[in-house]
GROMACS .gro file of C-alpha atoms in nm:
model
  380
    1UNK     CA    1   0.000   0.000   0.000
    2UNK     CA    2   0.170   0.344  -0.071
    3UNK     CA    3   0.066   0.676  -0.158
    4UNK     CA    4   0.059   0.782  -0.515
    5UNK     CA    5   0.368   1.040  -0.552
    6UNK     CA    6   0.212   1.295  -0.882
    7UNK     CA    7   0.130   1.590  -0.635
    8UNK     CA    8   0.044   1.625  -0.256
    9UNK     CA    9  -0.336   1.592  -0.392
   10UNK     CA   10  -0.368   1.278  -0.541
   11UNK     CA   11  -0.537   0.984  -0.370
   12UNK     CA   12  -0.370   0.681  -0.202
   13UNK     CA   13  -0.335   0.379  -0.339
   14UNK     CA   14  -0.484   0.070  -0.135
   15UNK     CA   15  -0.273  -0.209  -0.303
   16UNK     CA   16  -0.323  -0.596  -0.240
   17UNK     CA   17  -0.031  -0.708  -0.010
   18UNK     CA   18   0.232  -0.977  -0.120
   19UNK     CA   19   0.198  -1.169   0.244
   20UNK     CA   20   0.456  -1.387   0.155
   21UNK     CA   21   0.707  -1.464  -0.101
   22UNK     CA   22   0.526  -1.726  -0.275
   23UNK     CA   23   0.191  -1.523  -0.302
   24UNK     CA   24   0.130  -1.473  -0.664
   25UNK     CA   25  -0.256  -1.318  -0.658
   26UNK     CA   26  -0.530  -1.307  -0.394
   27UNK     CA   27  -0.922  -1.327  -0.427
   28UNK     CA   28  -1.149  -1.021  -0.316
   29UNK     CA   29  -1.394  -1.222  -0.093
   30UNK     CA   30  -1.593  -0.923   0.019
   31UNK     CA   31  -1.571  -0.553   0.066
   32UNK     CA   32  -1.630  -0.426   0.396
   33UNK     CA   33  -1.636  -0.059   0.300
   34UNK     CA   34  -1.787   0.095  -0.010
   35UNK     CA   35  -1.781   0.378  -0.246
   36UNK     CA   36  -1.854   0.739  -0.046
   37UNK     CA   37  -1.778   0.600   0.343
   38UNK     CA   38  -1.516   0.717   0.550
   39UNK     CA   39  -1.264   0.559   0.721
   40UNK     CA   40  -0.998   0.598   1.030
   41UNK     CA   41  -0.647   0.475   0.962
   42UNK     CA   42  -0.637   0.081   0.985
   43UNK     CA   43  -0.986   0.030   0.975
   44UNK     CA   44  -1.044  -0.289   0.799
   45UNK     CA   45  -1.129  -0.220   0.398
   46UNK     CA   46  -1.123  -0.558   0.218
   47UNK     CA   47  -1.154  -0.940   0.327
   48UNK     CA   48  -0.875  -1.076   0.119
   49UNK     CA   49  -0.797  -1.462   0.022
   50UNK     CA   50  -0.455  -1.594  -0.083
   51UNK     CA   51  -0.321  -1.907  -0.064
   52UNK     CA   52  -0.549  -2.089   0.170
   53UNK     CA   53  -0.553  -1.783   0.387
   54UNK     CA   54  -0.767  -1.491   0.452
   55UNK     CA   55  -0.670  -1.148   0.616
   56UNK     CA   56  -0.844  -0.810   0.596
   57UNK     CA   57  -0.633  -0.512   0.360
   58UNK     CA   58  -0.631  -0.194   0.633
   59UNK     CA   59  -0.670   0.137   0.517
   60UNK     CA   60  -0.306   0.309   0.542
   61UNK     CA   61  -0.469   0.695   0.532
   62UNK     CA   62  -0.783   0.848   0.656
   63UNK     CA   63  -1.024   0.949   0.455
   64UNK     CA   64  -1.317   0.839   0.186
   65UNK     CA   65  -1.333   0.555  -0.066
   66UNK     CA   66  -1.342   0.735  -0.368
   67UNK     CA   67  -1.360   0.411  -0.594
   68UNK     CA   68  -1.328   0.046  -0.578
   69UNK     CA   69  -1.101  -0.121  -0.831
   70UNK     CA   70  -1.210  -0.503  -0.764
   71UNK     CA   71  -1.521  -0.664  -0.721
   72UNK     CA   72  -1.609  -0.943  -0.483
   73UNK     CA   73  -1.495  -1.273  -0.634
   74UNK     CA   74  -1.204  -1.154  -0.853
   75UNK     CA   75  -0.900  -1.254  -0.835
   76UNK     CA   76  -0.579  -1.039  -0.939
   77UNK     CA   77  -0.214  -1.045  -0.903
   78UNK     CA   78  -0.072  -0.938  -0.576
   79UNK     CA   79   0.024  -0.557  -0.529
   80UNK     CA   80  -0.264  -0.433  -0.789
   81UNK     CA   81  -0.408  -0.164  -0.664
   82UNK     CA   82  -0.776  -0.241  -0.471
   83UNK     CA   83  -0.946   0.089  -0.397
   84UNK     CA   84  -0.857   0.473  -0.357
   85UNK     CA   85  -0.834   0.681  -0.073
   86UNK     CA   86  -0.909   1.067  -0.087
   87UNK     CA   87  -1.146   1.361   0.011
   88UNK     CA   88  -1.403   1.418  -0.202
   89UNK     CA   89  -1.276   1.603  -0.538
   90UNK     CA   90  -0.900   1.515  -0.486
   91UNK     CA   91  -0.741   1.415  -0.839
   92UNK     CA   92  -0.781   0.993  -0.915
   93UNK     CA   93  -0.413   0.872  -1.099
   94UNK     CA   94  -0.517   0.579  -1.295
   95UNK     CA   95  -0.314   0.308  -1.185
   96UNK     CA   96   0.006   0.260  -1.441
   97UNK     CA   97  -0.105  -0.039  -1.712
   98UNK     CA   98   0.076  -0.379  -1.673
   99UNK     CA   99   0.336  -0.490  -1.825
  100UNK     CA  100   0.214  -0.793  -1.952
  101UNK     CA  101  -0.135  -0.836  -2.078
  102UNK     CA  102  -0.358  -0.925  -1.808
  103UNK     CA  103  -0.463  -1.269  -1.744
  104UNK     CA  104  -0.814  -1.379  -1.749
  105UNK     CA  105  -0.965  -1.360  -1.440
  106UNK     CA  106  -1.122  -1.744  -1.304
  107UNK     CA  107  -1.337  -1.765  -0.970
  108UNK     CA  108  -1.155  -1.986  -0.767
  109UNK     CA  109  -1.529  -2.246  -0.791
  110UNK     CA  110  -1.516  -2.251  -1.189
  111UNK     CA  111  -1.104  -2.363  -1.178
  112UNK     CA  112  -1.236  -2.658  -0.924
  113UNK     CA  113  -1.569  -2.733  -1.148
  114UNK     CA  114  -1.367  -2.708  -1.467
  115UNK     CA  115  -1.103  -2.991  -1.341
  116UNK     CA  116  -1.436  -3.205  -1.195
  117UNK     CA  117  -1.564  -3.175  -1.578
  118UNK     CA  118  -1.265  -3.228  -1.746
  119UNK     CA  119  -1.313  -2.845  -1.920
  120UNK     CA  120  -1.060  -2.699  -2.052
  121UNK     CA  121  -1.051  -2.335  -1.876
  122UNK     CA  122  -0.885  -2.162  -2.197
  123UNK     CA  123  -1.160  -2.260  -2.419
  124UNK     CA  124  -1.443  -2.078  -2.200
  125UNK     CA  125  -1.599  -1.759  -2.231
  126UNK     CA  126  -1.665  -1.547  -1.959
  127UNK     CA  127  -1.949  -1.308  -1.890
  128UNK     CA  128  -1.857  -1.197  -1.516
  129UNK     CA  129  -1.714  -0.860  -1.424
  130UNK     CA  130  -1.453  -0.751  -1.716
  131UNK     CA  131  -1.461  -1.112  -1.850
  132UNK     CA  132  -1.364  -1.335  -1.546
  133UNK     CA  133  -1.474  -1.690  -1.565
  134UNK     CA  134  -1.749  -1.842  -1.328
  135UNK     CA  135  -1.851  -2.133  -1.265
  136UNK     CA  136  -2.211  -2.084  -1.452
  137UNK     CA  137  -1.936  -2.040  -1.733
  138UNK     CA  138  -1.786  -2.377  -1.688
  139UNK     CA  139  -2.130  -2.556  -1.659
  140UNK     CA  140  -2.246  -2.349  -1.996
  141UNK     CA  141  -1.963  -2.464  -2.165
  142UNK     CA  142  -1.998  -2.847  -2.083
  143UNK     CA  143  -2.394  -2.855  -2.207
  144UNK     CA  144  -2.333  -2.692  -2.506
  145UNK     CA  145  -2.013  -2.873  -2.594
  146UNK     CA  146  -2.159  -3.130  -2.868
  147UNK     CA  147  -2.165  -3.502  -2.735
  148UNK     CA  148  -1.975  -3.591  -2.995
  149UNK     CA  149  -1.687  -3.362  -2.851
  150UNK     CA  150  -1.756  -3.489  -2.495
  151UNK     CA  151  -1.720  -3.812  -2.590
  152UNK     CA  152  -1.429  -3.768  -2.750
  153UNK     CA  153  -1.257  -3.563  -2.422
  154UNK     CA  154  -1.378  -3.872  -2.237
  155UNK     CA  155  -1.199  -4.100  -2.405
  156UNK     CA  156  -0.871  -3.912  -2.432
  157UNK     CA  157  -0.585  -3.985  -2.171
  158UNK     CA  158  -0.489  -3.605  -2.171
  159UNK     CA  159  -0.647  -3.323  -1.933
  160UNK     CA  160  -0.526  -2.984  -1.869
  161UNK     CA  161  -0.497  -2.787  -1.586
  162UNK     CA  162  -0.428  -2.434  -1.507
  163UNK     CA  163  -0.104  -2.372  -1.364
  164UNK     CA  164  -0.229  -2.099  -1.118
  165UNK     CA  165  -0.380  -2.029  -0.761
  166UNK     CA  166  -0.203  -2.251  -0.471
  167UNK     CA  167  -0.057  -2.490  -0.723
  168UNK     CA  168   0.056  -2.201  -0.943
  169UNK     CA  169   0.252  -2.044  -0.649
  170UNK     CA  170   0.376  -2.411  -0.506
  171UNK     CA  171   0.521  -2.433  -0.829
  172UNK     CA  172   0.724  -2.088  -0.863
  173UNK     CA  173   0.870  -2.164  -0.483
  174UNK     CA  174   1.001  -2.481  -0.549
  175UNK     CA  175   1.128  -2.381  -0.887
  176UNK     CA  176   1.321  -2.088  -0.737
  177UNK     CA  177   1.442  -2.286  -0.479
  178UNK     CA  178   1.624  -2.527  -0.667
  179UNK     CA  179   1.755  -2.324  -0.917
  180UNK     CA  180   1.881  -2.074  -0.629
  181UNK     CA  181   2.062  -2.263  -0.408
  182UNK     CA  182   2.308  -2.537  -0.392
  183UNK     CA  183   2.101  -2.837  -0.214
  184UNK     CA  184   2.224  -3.208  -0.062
  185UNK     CA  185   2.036  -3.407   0.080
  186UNK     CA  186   2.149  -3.626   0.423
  187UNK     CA  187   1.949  -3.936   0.530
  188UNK     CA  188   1.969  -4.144   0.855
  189UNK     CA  189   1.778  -4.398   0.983
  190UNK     CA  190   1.686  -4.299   1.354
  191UNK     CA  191   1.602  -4.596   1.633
  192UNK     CA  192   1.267  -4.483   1.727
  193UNK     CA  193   1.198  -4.802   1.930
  194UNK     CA  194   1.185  -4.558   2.258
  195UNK     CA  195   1.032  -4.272   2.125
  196UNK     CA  196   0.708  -4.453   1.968
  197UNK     CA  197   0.672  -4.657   2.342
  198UNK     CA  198   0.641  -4.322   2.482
  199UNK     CA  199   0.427  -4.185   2.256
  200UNK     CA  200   0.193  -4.506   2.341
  201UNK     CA  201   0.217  -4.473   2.687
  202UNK     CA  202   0.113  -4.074   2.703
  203UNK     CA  203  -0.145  -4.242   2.483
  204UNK     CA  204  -0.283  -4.460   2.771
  205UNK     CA  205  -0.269  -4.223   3.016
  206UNK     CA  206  -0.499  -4.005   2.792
  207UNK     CA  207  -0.269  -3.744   2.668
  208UNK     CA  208  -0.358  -3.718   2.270
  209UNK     CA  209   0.034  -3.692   2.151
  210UNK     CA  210   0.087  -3.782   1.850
  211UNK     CA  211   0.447  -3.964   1.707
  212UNK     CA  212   0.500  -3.635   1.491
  213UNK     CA  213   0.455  -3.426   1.811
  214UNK     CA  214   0.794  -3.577   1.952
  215UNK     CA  215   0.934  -3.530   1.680
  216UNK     CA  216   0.901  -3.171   1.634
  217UNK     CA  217   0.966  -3.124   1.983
  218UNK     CA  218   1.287  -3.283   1.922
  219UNK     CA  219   1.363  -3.124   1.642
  220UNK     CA  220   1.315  -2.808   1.808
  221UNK     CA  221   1.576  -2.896   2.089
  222UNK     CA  222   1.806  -2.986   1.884
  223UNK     CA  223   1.798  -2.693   1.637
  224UNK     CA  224   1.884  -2.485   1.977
  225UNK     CA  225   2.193  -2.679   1.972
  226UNK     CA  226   2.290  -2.661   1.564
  227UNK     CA  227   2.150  -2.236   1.518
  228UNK     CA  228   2.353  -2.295   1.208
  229UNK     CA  229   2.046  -2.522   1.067
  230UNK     CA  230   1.748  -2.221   1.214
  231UNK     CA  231   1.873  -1.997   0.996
  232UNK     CA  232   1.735  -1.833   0.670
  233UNK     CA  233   1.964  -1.677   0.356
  234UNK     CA  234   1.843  -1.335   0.221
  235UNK     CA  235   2.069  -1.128  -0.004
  236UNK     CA  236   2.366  -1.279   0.090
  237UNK     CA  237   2.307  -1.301   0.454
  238UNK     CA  238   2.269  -1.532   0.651
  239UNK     CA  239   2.052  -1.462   0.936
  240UNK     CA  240   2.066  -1.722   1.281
  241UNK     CA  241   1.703  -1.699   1.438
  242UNK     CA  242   1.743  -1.701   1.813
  243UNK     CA  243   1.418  -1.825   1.805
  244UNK     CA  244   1.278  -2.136   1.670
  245UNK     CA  245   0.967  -2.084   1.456
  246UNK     CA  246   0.888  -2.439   1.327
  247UNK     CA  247   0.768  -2.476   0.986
  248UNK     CA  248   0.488  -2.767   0.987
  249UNK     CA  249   0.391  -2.891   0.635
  250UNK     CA  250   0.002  -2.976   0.567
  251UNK     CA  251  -0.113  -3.162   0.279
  252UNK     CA  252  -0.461  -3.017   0.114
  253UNK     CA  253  -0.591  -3.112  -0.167
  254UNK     CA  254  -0.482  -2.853  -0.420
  255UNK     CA  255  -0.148  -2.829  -0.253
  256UNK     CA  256   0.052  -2.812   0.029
  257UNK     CA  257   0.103  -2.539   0.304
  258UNK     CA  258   0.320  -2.429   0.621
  259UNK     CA  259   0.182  -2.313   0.956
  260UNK     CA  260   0.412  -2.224   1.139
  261UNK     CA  261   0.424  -2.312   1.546
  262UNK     CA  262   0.611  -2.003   1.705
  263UNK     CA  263   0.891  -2.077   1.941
  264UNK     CA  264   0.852  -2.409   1.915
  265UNK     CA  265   1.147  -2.528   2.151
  266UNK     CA  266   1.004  -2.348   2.465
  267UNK     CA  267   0.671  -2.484   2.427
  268UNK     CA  268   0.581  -2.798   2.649
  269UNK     CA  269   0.474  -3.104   2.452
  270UNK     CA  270   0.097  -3.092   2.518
  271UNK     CA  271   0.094  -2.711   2.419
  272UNK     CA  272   0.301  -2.757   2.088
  273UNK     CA  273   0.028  -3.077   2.022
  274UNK     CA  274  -0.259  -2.869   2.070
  275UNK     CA  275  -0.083  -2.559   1.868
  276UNK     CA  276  -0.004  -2.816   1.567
  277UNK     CA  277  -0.354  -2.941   1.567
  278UNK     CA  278  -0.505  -2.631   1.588
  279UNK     CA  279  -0.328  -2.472   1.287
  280UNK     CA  280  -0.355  -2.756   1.079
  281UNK     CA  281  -0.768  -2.732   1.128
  282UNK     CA  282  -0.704  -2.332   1.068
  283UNK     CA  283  -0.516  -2.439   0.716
  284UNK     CA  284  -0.738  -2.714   0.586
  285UNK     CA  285  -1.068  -2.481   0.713
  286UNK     CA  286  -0.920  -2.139   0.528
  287UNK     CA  287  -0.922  -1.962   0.832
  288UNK     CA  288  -0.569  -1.927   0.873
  289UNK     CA  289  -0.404  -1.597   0.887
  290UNK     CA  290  -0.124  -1.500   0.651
  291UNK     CA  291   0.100  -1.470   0.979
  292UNK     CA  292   0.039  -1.843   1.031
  293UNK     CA  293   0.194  -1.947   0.742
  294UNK     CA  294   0.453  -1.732   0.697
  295UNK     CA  295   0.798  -1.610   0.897
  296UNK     CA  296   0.913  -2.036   0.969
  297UNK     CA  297   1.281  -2.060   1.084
  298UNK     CA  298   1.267  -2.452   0.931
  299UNK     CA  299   1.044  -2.630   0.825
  300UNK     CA  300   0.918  -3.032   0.887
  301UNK     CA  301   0.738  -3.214   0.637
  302UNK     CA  302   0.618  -3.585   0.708
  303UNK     CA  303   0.516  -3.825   0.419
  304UNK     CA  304   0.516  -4.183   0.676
  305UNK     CA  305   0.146  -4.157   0.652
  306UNK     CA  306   0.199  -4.234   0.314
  307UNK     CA  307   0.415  -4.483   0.328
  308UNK     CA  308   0.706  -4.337   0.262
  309UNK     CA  309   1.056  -4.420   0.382
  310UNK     CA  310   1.306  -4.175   0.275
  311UNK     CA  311   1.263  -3.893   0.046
  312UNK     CA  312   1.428  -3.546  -0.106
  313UNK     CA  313   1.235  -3.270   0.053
  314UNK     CA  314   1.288  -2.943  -0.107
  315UNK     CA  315   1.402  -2.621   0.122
  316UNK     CA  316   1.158  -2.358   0.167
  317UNK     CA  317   1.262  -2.024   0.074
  318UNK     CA  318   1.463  -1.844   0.276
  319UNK     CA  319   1.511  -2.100   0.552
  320UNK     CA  320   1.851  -2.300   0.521
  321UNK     CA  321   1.755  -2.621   0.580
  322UNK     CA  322   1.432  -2.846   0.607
  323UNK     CA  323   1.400  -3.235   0.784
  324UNK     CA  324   1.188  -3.484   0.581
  325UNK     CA  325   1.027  -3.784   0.789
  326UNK     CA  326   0.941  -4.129   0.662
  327UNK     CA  327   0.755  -4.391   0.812
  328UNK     CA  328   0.864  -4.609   1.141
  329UNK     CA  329   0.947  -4.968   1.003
  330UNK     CA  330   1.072  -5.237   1.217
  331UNK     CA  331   1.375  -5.387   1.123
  332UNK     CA  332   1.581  -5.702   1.318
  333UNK     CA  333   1.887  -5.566   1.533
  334UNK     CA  334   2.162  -5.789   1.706
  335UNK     CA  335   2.095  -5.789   2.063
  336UNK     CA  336   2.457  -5.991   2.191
  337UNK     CA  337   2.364  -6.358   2.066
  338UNK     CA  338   1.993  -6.271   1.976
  339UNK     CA  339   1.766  -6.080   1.739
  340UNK     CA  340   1.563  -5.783   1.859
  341UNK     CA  341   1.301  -5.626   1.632
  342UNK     CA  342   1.344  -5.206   1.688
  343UNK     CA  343   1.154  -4.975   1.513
  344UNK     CA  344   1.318  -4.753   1.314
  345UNK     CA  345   1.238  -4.392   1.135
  346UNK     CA  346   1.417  -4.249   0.800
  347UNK     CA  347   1.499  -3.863   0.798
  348UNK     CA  348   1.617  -3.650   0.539
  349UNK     CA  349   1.781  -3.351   0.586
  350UNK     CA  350   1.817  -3.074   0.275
  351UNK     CA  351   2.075  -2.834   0.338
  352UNK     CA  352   2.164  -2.550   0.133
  353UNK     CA  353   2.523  -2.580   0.086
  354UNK     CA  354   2.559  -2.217   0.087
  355UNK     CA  355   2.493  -2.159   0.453
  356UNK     CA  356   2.533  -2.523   0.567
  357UNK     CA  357   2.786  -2.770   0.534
  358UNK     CA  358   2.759  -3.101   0.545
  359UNK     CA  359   2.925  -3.194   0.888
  360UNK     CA  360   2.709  -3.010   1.042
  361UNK     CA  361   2.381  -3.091   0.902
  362UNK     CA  362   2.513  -3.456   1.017
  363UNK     CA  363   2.601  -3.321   1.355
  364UNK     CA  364   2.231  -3.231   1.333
  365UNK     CA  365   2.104  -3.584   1.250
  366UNK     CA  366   2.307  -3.713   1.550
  367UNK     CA  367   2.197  -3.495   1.801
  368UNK     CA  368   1.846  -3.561   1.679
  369UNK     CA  369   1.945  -3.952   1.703
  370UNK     CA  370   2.021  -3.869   2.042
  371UNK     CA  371   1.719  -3.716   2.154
  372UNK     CA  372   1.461  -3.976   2.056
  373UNK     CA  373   1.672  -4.276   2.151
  374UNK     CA  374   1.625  -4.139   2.558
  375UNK     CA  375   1.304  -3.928   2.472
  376UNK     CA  376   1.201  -3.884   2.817
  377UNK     CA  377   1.321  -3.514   2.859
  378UNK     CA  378   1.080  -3.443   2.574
  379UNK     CA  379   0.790  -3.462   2.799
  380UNK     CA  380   0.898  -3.242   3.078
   0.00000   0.00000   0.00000
């Protein structure tokens, strides 16, 4: 949001905030103000939705709406310009044209409809607001497409689908963040034999912690001990966070997303639980605020539910470093003359090799080791 600099009496610019760094666009979802009412100075304007996330746009000046650049439902790119901000009579700047032609405009309902029918989004016509596509659109353009032509998309093994929205921006993150930095990838298979029996006993006594709960919280502790690995990389420098903000991935179903559990090594166990389960309901409701999924120090991101042993998680942008978890498998250990069955976990560790080396990104993994083979301490 800034001020329009031709003269001292132009209006301000209300412009849609870029939350984070993978936010690409955001969707109007209703107007709170309108055309002709005044507002204070943060007074909420606009209810805005962006990446699984909604947040209300403040007003950065006093003064009167003097016009409303977005309607309810559209979508644009992130920093357009929303509204205006004025007295009444002050000069209105048009906002400078784009420097690219501007996309067309698809109601986040007519991209899910068009992927349930199998329609192909750039063949559509739209009659909302400026030509943005609804989801009446998509349903037109199925009944009148001629059965012949429907059978024929039926039958073929090809679909398309828009590269935009959650999976758009998913998309530009990981691509920048492999082309950016230098990544490697350390894996270690962890004894979790004591760990999970905790986790099982807390579990009998009635205390709903989770085997991904010690984890974190063990993670946490021993990211205290290795700063090097809570660290982010901005314009070449490397900041060490003092404080761990834990990065939790959550799987949706258009993509994947990262609350964030603040100070996540001085929370007790049943608090960081609750916190975890809490945000993860936030995420998968779209009630989660931009701050919740946004600001992580390093991030966790568990695929054992899926059956998955070891994996190559990708670092998210700017953290350093980010700890992938497989599933616990039990595999036969030599106990002196016998054979003991111990249950065992695979991690992955992605470092960028920029800020991180690899000793200690395997100092890391041993410390973590540590931790979880005496995982009593984690519970205190």
């Amino acid at each position: 949001m800034t001020k329009a600099s031709l003269d001292n009496h132009m209006a301000t610019e209300v412009r849609l905030p870029q939350w984070s760094m993978g936010m690409d666009e955001g969707q109007v979802v209703m107007w709170h103000k309108q055309v002709g009412d005044v507002v204070a100075v943060d007074e909420p304007l606009v209810e805005i939705e962006a990446e699984k996330t909604t947040d209300d746009v403040l007003a950065p000046v006093a003064g009167t709406i003097l016009e409303i650049l977005v309607a309810e439902g559209e979508t644009v790119p992130a920093l357009t310009v929303l509204a205006l901000i004025g007295e009444p009579g002050e000069a209105v700047a048009s906002p400078a044209p784009a420097s690219s032609p501007p996309r067309v405009q698809i109601t986040p309902v007519a991209r899910r409809t068009a992927k349930e029918l199998g329609v192909d989004l750039a063949a559509v016509t739209g009659t909302g607001p400026g030509g943005r596509i609804t989801e009446y659109d998509v349903h037109s353009h199925a009944t009148d497409t001629p059965s012949d032509a429907v059978g024929e998309r039926a039958s073929s093994p090809t679909a398309t689908v828009p590269l935009t929205g959650m999976r758009g921006a998913i998309a530009s993150r990981m691509h920048d963040s492999i082309q950016s930095m230098a990544q490697l990838t350390l894996t270690s298979q962890i004894d979790a034999t004591e760990l999970i029996g905790l986790q099982q006993s807390l579990k009998a006594e009635g205390t709903g912690v989770s085997v991904t709960d010690l984890v974190l919280k063990a993670v946490a502790i021993a990211l205290n001990r290795h700063p090097a690995l809570n660290a982010t990389l901005e314009n070449d420098v490397i900041t060490l966070h003092a404080q761990v903000d834990l990065g939790v991935a959550v799987a949706l179903e258009d993509g994947l997303i990262v609350p964030v559990v603040r100070d996540a090594a001085a929370r007790r166990l049943t608090d960081l639980s609750a916190e975890v389960r809490n945000l993860a309901e936030r995420v998968r409701t779209n009630s989660a605020k931009p701050t919740e999924v946004s600001g992580s120090t390093f991030t966790v991101t568990n695929l054992g539910a899926y059956g998955i042993d070891g994996f190559t998680p990708i670092i998210n942008p700017p953290e350093v470093a980010i700890l992938g978890v497989g599933r616990a498998t039990e595999v036969p250990t030599r106990d002196g003359n016998d054979v003991a069955w111990r249950q065992v976990i695979t991690f992955s560790l992605t470092i960028d090799h920029r800020a991180v080396d690899g000793a200690p990104g395997a100092l890391f993994l041993q410390t973590l080791a540590e931790i979880i083979a005496d995982p009593a301490a984690l519970n205190d």
